[in-house]
PDB file of C-alpha atoms in Angstrom:
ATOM      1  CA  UNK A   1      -8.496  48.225 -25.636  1.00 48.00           C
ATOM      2  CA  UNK A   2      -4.836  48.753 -24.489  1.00 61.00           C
ATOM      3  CA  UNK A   3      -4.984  50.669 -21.645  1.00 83.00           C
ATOM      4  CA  UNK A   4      -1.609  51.371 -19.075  1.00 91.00           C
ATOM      5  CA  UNK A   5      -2.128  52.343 -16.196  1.00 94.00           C
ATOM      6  CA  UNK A   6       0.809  53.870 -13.552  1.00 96.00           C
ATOM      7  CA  UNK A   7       0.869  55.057 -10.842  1.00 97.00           C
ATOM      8  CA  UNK A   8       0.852  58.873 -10.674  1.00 96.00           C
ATOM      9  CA  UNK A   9       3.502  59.801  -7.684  1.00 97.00           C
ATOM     10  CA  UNK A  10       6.239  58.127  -5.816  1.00 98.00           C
ATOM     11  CA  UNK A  11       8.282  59.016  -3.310  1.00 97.00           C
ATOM     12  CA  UNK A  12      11.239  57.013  -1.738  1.00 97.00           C
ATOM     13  CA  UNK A  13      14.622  57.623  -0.217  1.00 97.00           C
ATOM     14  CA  UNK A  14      17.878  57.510  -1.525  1.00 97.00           C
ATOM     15  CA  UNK A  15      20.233  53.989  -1.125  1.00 97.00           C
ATOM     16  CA  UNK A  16      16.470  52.439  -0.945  1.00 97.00           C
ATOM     17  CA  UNK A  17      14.700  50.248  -3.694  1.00 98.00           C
ATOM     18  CA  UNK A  18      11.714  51.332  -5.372  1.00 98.00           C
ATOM     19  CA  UNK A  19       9.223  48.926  -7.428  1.00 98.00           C
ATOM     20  CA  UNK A  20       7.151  50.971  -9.710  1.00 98.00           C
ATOM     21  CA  UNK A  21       4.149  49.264 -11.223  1.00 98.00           C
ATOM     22  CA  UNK A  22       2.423  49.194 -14.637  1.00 96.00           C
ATOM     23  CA  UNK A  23      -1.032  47.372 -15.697  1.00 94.00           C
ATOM     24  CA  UNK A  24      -2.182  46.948 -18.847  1.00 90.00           C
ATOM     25  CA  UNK A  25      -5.339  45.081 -20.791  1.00 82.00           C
ATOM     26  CA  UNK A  26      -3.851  42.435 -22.077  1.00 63.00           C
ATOM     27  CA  UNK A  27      -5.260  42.668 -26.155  1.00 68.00           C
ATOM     28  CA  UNK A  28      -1.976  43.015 -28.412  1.00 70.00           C
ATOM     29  CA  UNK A  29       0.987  43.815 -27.017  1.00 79.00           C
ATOM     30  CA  UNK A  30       3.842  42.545 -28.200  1.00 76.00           C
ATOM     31  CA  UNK A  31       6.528  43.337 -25.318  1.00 86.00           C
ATOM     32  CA  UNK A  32       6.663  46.127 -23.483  1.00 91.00           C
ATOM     33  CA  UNK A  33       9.274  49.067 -22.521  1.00 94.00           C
ATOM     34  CA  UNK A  34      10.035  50.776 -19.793  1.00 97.00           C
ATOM     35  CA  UNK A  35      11.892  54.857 -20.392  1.00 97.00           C
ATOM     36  CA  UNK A  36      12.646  57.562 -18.120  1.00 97.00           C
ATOM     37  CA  UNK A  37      12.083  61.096 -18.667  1.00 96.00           C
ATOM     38  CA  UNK A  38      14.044  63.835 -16.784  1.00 95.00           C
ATOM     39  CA  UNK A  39      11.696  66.995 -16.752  1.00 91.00           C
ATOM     40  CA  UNK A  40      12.590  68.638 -19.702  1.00 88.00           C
ATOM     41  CA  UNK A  41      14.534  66.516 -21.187  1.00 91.00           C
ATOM     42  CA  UNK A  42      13.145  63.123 -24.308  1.00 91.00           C
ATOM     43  CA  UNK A  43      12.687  59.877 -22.404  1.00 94.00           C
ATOM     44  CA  UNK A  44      15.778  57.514 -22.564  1.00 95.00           C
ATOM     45  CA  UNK A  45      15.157  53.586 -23.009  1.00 94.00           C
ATOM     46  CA  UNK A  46      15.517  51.634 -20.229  1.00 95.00           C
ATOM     47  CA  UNK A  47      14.793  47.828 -20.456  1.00 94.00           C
ATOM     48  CA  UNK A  48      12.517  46.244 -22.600  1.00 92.00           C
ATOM     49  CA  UNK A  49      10.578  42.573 -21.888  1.00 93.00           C
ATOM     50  CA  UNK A  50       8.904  40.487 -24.685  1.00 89.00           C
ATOM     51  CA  UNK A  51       9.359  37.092 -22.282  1.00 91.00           C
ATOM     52  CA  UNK A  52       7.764  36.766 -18.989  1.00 94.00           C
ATOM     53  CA  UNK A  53      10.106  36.843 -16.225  1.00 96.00           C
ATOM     54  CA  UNK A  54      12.968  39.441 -14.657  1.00 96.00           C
ATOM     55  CA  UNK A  55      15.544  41.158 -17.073  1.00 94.00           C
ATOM     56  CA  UNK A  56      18.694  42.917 -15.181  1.00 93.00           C
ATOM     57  CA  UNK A  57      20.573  45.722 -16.308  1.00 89.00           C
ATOM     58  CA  UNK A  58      22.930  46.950 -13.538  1.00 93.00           C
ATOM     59  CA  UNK A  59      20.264  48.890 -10.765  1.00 96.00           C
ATOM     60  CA  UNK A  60      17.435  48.661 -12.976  1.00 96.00           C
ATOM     61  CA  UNK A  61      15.591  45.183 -13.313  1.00 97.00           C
ATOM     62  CA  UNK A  62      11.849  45.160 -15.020  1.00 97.00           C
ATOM     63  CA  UNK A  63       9.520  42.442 -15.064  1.00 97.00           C
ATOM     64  CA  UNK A  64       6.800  40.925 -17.316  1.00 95.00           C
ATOM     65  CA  UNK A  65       3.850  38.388 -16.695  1.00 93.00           C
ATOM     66  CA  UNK A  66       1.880  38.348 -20.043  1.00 89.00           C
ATOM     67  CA  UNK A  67      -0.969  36.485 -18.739  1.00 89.00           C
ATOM     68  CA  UNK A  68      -1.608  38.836 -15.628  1.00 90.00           C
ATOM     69  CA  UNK A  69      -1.312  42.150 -17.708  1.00 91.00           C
ATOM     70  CA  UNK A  70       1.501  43.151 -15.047  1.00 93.00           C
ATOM     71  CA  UNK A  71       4.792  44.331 -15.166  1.00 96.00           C
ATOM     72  CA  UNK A  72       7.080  46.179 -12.682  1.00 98.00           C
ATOM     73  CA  UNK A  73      10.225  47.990 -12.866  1.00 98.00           C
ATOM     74  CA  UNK A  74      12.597  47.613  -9.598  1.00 98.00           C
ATOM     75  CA  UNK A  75      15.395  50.749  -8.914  1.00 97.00           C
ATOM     76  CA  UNK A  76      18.280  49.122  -6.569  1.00 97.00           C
ATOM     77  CA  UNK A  77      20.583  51.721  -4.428  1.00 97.00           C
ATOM     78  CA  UNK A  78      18.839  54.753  -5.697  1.00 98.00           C
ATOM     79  CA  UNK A  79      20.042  57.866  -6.504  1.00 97.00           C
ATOM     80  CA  UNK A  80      18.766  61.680  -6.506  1.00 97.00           C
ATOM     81  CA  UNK A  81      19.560  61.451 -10.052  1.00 97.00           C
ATOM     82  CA  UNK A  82      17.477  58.917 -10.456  1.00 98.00           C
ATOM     83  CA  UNK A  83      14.704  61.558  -9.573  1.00 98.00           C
ATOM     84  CA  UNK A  84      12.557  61.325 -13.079  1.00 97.00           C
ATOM     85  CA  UNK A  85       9.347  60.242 -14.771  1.00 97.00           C
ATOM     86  CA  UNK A  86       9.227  56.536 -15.577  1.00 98.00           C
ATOM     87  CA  UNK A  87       6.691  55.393 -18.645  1.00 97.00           C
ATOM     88  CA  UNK A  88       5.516  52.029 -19.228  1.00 96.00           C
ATOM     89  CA  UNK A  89       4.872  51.542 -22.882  1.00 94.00           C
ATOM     90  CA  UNK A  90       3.073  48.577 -24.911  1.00 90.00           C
ATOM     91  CA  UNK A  91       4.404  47.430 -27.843  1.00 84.00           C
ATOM     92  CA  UNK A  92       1.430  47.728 -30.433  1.00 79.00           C
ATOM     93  CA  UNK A  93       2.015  45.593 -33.401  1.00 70.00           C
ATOM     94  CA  UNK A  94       1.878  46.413 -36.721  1.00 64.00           C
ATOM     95  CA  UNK A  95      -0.123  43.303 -39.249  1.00 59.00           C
ATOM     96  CA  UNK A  96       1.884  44.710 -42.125  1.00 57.00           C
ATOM     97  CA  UNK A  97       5.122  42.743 -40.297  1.00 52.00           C
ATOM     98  CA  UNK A  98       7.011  46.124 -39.777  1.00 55.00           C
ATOM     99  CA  UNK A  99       8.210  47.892 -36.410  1.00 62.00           C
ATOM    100  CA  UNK A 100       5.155  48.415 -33.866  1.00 71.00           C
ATOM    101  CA  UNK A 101       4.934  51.689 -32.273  1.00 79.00           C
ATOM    102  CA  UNK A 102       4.366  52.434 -28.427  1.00 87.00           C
ATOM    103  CA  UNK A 103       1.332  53.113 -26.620  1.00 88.00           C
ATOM    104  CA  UNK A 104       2.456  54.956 -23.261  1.00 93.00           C
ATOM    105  CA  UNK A 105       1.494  55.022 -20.290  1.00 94.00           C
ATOM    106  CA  UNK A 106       1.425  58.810 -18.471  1.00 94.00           C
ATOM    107  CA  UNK A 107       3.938  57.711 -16.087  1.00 96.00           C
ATOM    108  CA  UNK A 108       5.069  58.048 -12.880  1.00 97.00           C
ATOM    109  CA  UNK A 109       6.752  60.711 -10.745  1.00 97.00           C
ATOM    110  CA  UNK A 110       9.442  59.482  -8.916  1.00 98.00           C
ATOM    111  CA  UNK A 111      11.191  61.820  -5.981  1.00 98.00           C
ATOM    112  CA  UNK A 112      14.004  60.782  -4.267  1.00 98.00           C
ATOM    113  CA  UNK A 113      14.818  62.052  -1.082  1.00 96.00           C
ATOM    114  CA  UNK A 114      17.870  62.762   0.813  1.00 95.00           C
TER     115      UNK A 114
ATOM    116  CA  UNK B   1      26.189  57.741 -33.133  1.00 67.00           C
ATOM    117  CA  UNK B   2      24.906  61.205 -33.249  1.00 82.00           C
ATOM    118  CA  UNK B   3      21.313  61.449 -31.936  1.00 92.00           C
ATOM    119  CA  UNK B   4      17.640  62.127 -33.150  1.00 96.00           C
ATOM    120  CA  UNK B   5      17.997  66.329 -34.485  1.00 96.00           C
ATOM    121  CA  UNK B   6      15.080  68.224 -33.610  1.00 97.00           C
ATOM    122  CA  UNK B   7      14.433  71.838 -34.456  1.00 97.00           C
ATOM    123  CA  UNK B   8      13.260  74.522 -33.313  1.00 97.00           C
ATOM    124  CA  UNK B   9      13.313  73.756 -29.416  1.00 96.00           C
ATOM    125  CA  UNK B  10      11.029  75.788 -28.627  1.00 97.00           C
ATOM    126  CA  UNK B  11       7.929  77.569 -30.294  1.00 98.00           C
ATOM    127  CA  UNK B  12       5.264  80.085 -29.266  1.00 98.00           C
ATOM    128  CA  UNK B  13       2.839  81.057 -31.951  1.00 98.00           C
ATOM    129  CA  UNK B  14      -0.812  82.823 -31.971  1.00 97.00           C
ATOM    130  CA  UNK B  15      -3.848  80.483 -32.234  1.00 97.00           C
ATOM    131  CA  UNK B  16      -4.788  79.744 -36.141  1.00 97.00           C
ATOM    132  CA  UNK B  17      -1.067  80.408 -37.354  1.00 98.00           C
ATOM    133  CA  UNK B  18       1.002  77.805 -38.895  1.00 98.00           C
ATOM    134  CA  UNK B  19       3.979  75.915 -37.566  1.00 98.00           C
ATOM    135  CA  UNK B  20       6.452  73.201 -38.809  1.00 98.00           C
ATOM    136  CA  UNK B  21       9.017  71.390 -36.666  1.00 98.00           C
ATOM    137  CA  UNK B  22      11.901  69.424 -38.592  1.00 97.00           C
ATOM    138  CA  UNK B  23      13.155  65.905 -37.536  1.00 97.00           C
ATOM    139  CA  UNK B  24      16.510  64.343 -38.685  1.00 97.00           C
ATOM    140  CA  UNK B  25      16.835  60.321 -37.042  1.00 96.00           C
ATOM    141  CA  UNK B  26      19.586  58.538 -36.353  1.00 95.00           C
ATOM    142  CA  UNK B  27      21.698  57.470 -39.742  1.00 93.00           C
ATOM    143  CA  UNK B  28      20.192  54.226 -40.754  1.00 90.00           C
ATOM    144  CA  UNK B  29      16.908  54.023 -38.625  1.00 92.00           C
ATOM    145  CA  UNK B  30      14.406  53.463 -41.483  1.00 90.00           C
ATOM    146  CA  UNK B  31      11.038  53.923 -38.618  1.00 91.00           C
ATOM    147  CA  UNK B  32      10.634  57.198 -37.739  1.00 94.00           C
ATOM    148  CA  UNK B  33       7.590  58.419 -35.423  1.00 94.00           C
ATOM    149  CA  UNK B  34       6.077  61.796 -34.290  1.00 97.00           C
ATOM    150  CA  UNK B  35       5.060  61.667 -30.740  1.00 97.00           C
ATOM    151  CA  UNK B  36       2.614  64.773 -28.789  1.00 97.00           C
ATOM    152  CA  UNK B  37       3.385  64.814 -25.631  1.00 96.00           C
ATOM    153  CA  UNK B  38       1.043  67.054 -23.172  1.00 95.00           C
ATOM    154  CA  UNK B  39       2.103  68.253 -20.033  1.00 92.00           C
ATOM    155  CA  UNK B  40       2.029  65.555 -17.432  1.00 89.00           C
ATOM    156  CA  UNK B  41       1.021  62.976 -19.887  1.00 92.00           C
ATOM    157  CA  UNK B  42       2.633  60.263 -21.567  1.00 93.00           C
ATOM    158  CA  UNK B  43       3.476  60.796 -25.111  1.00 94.00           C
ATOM    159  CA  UNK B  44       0.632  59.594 -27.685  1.00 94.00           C
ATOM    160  CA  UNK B  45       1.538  58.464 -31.366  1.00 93.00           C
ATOM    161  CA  UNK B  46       0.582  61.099 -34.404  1.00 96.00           C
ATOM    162  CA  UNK B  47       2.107  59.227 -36.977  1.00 95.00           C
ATOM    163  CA  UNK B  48       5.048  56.272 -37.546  1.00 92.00           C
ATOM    164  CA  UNK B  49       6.733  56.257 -41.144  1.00 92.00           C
ATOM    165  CA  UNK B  50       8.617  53.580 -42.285  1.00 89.00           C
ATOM    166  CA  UNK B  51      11.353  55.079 -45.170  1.00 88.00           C
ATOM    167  CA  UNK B  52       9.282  57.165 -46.865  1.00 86.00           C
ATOM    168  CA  UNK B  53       5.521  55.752 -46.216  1.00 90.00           C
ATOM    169  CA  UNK B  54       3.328  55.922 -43.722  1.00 92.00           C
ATOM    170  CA  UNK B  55       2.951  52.869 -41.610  1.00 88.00           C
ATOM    171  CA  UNK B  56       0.336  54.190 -38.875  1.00 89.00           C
ATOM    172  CA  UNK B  57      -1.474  58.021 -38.647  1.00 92.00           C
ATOM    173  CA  UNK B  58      -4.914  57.035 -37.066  1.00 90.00           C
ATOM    174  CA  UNK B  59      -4.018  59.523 -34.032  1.00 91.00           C
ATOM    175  CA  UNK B  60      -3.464  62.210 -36.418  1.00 96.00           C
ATOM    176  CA  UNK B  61      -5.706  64.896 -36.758  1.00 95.00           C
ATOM    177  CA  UNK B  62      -6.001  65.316 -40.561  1.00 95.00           C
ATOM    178  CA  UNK B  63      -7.692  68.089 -40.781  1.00 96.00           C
ATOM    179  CA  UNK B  64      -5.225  70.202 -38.772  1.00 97.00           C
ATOM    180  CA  UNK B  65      -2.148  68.222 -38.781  1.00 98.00           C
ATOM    181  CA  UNK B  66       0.007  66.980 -41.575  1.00 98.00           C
ATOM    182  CA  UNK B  67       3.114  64.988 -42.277  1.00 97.00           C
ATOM    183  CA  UNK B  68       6.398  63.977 -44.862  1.00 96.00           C
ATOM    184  CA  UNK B  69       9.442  62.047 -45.179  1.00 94.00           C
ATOM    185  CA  UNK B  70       9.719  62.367 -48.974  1.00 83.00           C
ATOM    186  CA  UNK B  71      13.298  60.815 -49.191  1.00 87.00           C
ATOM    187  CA  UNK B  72      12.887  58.320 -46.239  1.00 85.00           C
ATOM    188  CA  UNK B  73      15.386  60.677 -43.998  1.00 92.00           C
ATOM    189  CA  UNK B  74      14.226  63.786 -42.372  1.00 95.00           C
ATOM    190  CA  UNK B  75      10.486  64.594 -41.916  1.00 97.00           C
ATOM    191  CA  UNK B  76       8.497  67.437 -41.196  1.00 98.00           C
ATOM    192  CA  UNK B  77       5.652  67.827 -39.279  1.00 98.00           C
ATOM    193  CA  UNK B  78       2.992  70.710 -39.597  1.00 98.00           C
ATOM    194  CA  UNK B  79       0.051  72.219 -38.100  1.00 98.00           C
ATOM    195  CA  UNK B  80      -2.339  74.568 -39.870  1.00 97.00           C
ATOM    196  CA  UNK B  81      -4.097  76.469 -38.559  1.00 97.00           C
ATOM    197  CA  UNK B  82      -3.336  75.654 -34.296  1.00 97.00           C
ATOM    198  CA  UNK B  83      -5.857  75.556 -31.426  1.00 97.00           C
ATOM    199  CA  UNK B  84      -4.868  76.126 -27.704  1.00 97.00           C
ATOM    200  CA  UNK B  85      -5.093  72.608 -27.496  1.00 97.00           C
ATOM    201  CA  UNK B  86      -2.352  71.702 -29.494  1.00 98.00           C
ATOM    202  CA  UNK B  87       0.382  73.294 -27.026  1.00 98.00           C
ATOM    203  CA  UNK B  88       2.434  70.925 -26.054  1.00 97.00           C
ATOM    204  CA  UNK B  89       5.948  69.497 -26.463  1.00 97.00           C
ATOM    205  CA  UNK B  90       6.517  67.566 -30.286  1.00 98.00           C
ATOM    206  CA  UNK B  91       9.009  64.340 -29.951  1.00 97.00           C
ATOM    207  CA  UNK B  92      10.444  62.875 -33.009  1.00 97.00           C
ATOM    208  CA  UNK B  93      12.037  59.104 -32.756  1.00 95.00           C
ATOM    209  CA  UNK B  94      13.138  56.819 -34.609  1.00 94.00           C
ATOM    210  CA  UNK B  95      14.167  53.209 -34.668  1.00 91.00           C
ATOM    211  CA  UNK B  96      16.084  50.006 -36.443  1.00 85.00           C
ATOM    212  CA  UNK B  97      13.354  48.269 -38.756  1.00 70.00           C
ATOM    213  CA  UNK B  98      13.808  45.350 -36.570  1.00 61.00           C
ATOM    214  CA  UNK B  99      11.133  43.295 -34.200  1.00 66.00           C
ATOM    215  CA  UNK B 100      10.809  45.236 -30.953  1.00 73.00           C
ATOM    216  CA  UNK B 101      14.111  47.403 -31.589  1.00 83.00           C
ATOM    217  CA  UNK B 102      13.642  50.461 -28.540  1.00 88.00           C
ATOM    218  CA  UNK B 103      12.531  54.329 -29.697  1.00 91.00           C
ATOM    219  CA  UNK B 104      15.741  56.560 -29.591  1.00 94.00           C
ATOM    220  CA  UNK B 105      13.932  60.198 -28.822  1.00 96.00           C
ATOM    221  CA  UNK B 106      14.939  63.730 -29.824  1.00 96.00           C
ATOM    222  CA  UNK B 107      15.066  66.529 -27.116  1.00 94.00           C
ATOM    223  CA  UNK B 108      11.567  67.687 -28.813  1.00 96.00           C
ATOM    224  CA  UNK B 109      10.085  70.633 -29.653  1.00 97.00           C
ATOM    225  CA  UNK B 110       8.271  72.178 -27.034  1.00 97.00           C
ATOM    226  CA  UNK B 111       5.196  74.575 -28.556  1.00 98.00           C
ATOM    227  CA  UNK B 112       3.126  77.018 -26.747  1.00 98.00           C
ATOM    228  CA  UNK B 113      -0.001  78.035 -28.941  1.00 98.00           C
ATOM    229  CA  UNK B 114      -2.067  81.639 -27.228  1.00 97.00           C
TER     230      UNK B 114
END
């Protein structure tokens, strides 16, 4: 199976750091994403991790530990903008050696406060 | 780069009508996928094309659901006749034919079925 599982709801404050937390059996995935998704709006890529270990990208840093199942994503300095959904997605790969597509997780909530 | 084109953005049709949404990618992206995403879900695959074939539909519901990309460019999706069930908002993305490349999402097309 290739279940991801998310927390539903955060909430934090803003200038603080969030770490939001994704699980996933680990059959078949071949990296995994992380997007955020304004209401309303398509979700936008954020950071994607094939290796275990920490990728950076300005206040957004995700991490990856294949054999564990785990990965996090880590919001520095927030912002009320940064006030979104945030999906965790598995990489499922296709045998036929093209692009895999994502399995998603149903995200999570994230409110920051004032 | 201009962005994945979805239209219409919005949708509200009777139960067992038809409806087709229209996707254009991104200018060179040969992977193009059809996402449903239900409210306060994360979005789940129907279908992934790459150029003009189908690479992945065992999400779709056949029987209801249908989809093209006859000239490897813009697709269409359709469903015939809808249920209740089906309301929800439609994402088209699409993506470089290249291992792990990231999803590049339209705004979506967000249908209400009653």
């Amino acid at each position: 199976g290739q279940n991801i599982d998310q927390p539903t709801e955060m909430t934090a404050t803003e200038g603080a750091i969030v770490q939001i937390n994704c699980t996933y059996q680990t059959s078949g995935f071949n990296g995994l994403f992380w997007y955020q998704q304004h209401a309303g709006e398509a979700p936008t890529f954020l950071s994607y991790n094939v290796l275990d270990g920490l990728e950076e990208k300005g206040r957004f840093s995700s991490f990856l530990s294949r054999s564990k199942g785990y990965s996090y994503l880590l919001l520095k300095e927030l912002q009320m903008k940064d006030s979104a959904s945030y999906l965790c997605a598995g990489v499922k790969p296709n045998y036929g050696g093209s692009q895999g597509n994502l399995i998603f997780g149903k995200g999570t909530k994230l409110s920051v406060k004032p | 780069e201009a962005g994945v084109a979805q239209s219409p953005r919005y949708k509200i049709i009777e139960k067992r009508q038809s409806v087709a949404f229209w996707c254009n990618p991104i200018s060179g992206h040969a992977t193009l996928y059809w996402y449903q995403q239900i409210l306060g879900q994360g979005p789940k695959l129907l279908i992934q094309f790459q150029n003009n074939g189908v690479v992945d539909d065992s999400q779709l519901p056949k029987d209801r659901f249908s989809a093209e990309r006859l000239k490897g460019v813009d697709s269409t999706l359709k469903i015939q006749p809808a249920k209740l069930e089906d309301s929800a908002v439609y994402l088209c993305a699409s993506s470089f034919t290249a291992y792990n490349s990231p999803l590049h999402f339209g705004n979506g097309t967000r249908l209400t079925v009653t």
